[in-house]
């Protein structure tokens, strides 16, 4: 039987691989302009990192982790997200001693045992950022402003940014108590999962997907009802900053996010083009996580998005450039000029052209056909006469026109000719 890729895992190739390279390029370039530096962390970590970091009662830790025992009997987990590993690395390498704030970005594959569907996979790629060491609205505005610039660079202007504040320790614990009392009062109308969570971590009940719980959860108290005046003021500052930066948002009082480390501002970018998978991106402030993982109390804010969800969103909006691989020049060669064609191709590539040449000893006719099929723009026939000559004939395939060009000027000729033709 033929072996297939594991369920929910994808092979990426051809046009799609080109599209992802494009997204990576735009993302990396802009992240660097905003002063973020790349961080790469291991694909798997000690399981405890996610249990303590993301939270034991979250769906991610409870149901979705790929956990295994290694040969030394240690419990390891394929990372289901990037924030906890980045914080682990921050602590392990004493990055608190680096100039603050620390601005990190990443691209990583993450793993969640979820039911696969469009935009939802078991292995998927996230782009993310973590800005560590700055509290308050300005750091949040910087992150959201980066994202606004990134999406606009991609042509995505009609995204929806949902914002909420979960409050600090003080208002969060008052809210937790109020929510717990409410849920306990209505426990007979809740699913067994929610009954358990209402004791241990009431906020997680708000993520429940069971339709039977919806009526109770829809009327539950909201974090905004209990925000303290400091949290309220900081959140108002953020909204004013976003107004000034020209970033559109809407308030989403029910947005709580599915990971336990959030405090204060949380946000999601949502789309209606992805069916059930509405969140393209999620993030927020996590001021307690670094202390919870053993560091000094340090404020931090970050986000991540599923690259595939973003790609689907761009595709639906017709916003992805065309990614057919196209050679600038195809060199047609013969049995006795094949190696010379490789040498010439290498020289022209070094000068900046995309050059294709025959590797299969094809006939002249088959090579011409191949050049057309691959969308080559120009053609050069390299026979033994051309090896000796100083000039060669270059044919423009779009209109069949030809020109005699000095070998030393092929690159210049093609570039000028392309420019003259508006490419
Ligand atoms: P998250 O909301 O769990 O947050 O995931 C972020 C994004 O990953 C989602 O908005 C979605 O685009 C994508 N995603 C999630 N699950 C899947 C899936 N099964 N298939 C495809 N894409 C998926 C986090 O991971 C946090 N670490 C974000 C963060 C960073 N918060 C602060 N810093």
PDB file of C-alpha atoms and ligand atoms in Angstrom, residues 60 80-84 106 112 114 119-126 128-130 257-259 261-262 268-269 277 279-286 301-309, ligand 1:
ATOM      1  CA  UNK A  60      -4.387  22.803  23.444  1.00  0.00           C
ATOM      2  CA  UNK A  80       1.762  23.405  19.855  1.00  0.00           C
ATOM      3  CA  UNK A  81       2.620  27.132  19.904  1.00  0.00           C
ATOM      4  CA  UNK A  82       5.649  29.422  20.113  1.00  0.00           C
ATOM      5  CA  UNK A  83       5.236  31.772  23.060  1.00  0.00           C
ATOM      6  CA  UNK A  84       6.145  29.343  25.856  1.00  0.00           C
ATOM      7  CA  UNK A 106       9.666  33.827  14.331  1.00  0.00           C
ATOM      8  CA  UNK A 112      -1.948  20.307  17.234  1.00  0.00           C
ATOM      9  CA  UNK A 114      -7.191  18.792  15.821  1.00  0.00           C
ATOM     10  CA  UNK A 119      -7.487  26.149   7.227  1.00  0.00           C
ATOM     11  CA  UNK A 120      -7.113  23.733  10.154  1.00  0.00           C
ATOM     12  CA  UNK A 121      -4.238  21.272  10.158  1.00  0.00           C
ATOM     13  CA  UNK A 122      -2.255  19.097  12.531  1.00  0.00           C
ATOM     14  CA  UNK A 123       1.035  20.560  11.427  1.00  0.00           C
ATOM     15  CA  UNK A 124       0.928  24.186  10.351  1.00  0.00           C
ATOM     16  CA  UNK A 125       3.191  27.188  10.093  1.00  0.00           C
ATOM     17  CA  UNK A 126       2.914  30.213  12.337  1.00  0.00           C
ATOM     18  CA  UNK A 128       4.701  35.430  15.270  1.00  0.00           C
ATOM     19  CA  UNK A 129       6.314  38.122  17.382  1.00  0.00           C
ATOM     20  CA  UNK A 130       7.055  38.534  21.069  1.00  0.00           C
ATOM     21  CA  UNK A 257      -8.517  33.645  23.748  1.00  0.00           C
ATOM     22  CA  UNK A 258      -7.878  29.950  24.308  1.00  0.00           C
ATOM     23  CA  UNK A 259      -4.552  30.045  26.184  1.00  0.00           C
ATOM     24  CA  UNK A 261      -1.268  33.170  29.850  1.00  0.00           C
ATOM     25  CA  UNK A 262      -3.137  36.269  28.697  1.00  0.00           C
ATOM     26  CA  UNK A 268      -7.743  38.586  17.046  1.00  0.00           C
ATOM     27  CA  UNK A 269      -7.843  39.336  13.345  1.00  0.00           C
ATOM     28  CA  UNK A 277     -11.961  29.076  10.883  1.00  0.00           C
ATOM     29  CA  UNK A 279      -9.373  33.688  13.376  1.00  0.00           C
ATOM     30  CA  UNK A 280      -6.412  34.345  11.113  1.00  0.00           C
ATOM     31  CA  UNK A 281      -4.345  35.677  13.982  1.00  0.00           C
ATOM     32  CA  UNK A 282      -4.448  35.838  17.752  1.00  0.00           C
ATOM     33  CA  UNK A 283      -2.413  37.475  20.452  1.00  0.00           C
ATOM     34  CA  UNK A 284      -2.273  39.711  23.459  1.00  0.00           C
ATOM     35  CA  UNK A 285      -0.421  40.717  26.552  1.00  0.00           C
ATOM     36  CA  UNK A 286       0.982  38.048  28.891  1.00  0.00           C
ATOM     37  CA  UNK A 301       2.953  41.128  24.366  1.00  0.00           C
ATOM     38  CA  UNK A 302       2.838  39.090  21.180  1.00  0.00           C
ATOM     39  CA  UNK A 303       0.795  37.307  18.543  1.00  0.00           C
ATOM     40  CA  UNK A 304       0.923  34.528  16.013  1.00  0.00           C
ATOM     41  CA  UNK A 305      -0.946  33.769  12.829  1.00  0.00           C
ATOM     42  CA  UNK A 306      -1.438  30.677  10.758  1.00  0.00           C
ATOM     43  CA  UNK A 307       0.415  31.304   7.507  1.00  0.00           C
ATOM     44  CA  UNK A 308      -1.892  28.958   5.643  1.00  0.00           C
ATOM     45  CA  UNK A 309      -4.972  30.816   6.901  1.00  0.00           C
TER      46      UNK A 309
HETATM   47  P1  LIG B   1      -3.423  30.736  18.791  1.00  0.00           P
HETATM   48  O1  LIG B   1      -4.641  31.602  18.702  1.00  0.00           O
HETATM   49  O2  LIG B   1      -3.561  29.440  19.453  1.00  0.00           O
HETATM   50  O3  LIG B   1      -2.317  31.618  19.485  1.00  0.00           O
HETATM   51  O4  LIG B   1      -2.881  30.486  17.319  1.00  0.00           O
HETATM   52  C1  LIG B   1      -2.543  31.565  16.475  1.00  0.00           C
HETATM   53  C2  LIG B   1      -3.012  31.316  15.059  1.00  0.00           C
HETATM   54  O5  LIG B   1      -2.561  30.058  14.583  1.00  0.00           O
HETATM   55  C3  LIG B   1      -4.519  31.231  14.871  1.00  0.00           C
HETATM   56  O6  LIG B   1      -5.099  32.513  14.820  1.00  0.00           O
HETATM   57  C4  LIG B   1      -4.622  30.537  13.537  1.00  0.00           C
HETATM   58  O7  LIG B   1      -4.393  31.430  12.454  1.00  0.00           O
HETATM   59  C5  LIG B   1      -3.451  29.584  13.577  1.00  0.00           C
HETATM   60  N1  LIG B   1      -3.910  28.226  13.893  1.00  0.00           N
HETATM   61  C6  LIG B   1      -4.291  27.736  15.098  1.00  0.00           C
HETATM   62  N2  LIG B   1      -4.615  26.428  14.995  1.00  0.00           N
HETATM   63  C7  LIG B   1      -4.451  26.102  13.692  1.00  0.00           C
HETATM   64  C8  LIG B   1      -4.604  24.884  12.962  1.00  0.00           C
HETATM   65  N3  LIG B   1      -4.961  23.741  13.535  1.00  0.00           N
HETATM   66  N4  LIG B   1      -4.341  24.914  11.638  1.00  0.00           N
HETATM   67  C9  LIG B   1      -3.943  26.053  11.013  1.00  0.00           C
HETATM   68  N5  LIG B   1      -3.757  27.226  11.665  1.00  0.00           N
HETATM   69  C10 LIG B   1      -4.004  27.251  12.986  1.00  0.00           C
HETATM   70  C11 LIG B   1      -1.042  31.204  19.740  1.00  0.00           C
HETATM   71  O8  LIG B   1      -0.539  30.226  19.241  1.00  0.00           O
HETATM   72  C12 LIG B   1      -0.253  32.154  20.621  1.00  0.00           C
HETATM   73  N6  LIG B   1       1.088  31.575  20.853  1.00  0.00           N
HETATM   74  C13 LIG B   1      -0.164  33.522  19.979  1.00  0.00           C
HETATM   75  C14 LIG B   1       0.622  34.484  20.806  1.00  0.00           C
HETATM   76  C15 LIG B   1       1.925  34.827  20.647  1.00  0.00           C
HETATM   77  N7  LIG B   1       0.170  35.171  21.849  1.00  0.00           N
HETATM   78  C16 LIG B   1       1.141  35.906  22.353  1.00  0.00           C
HETATM   79  N8  LIG B   1       2.209  35.697  21.635  1.00  0.00           N
END
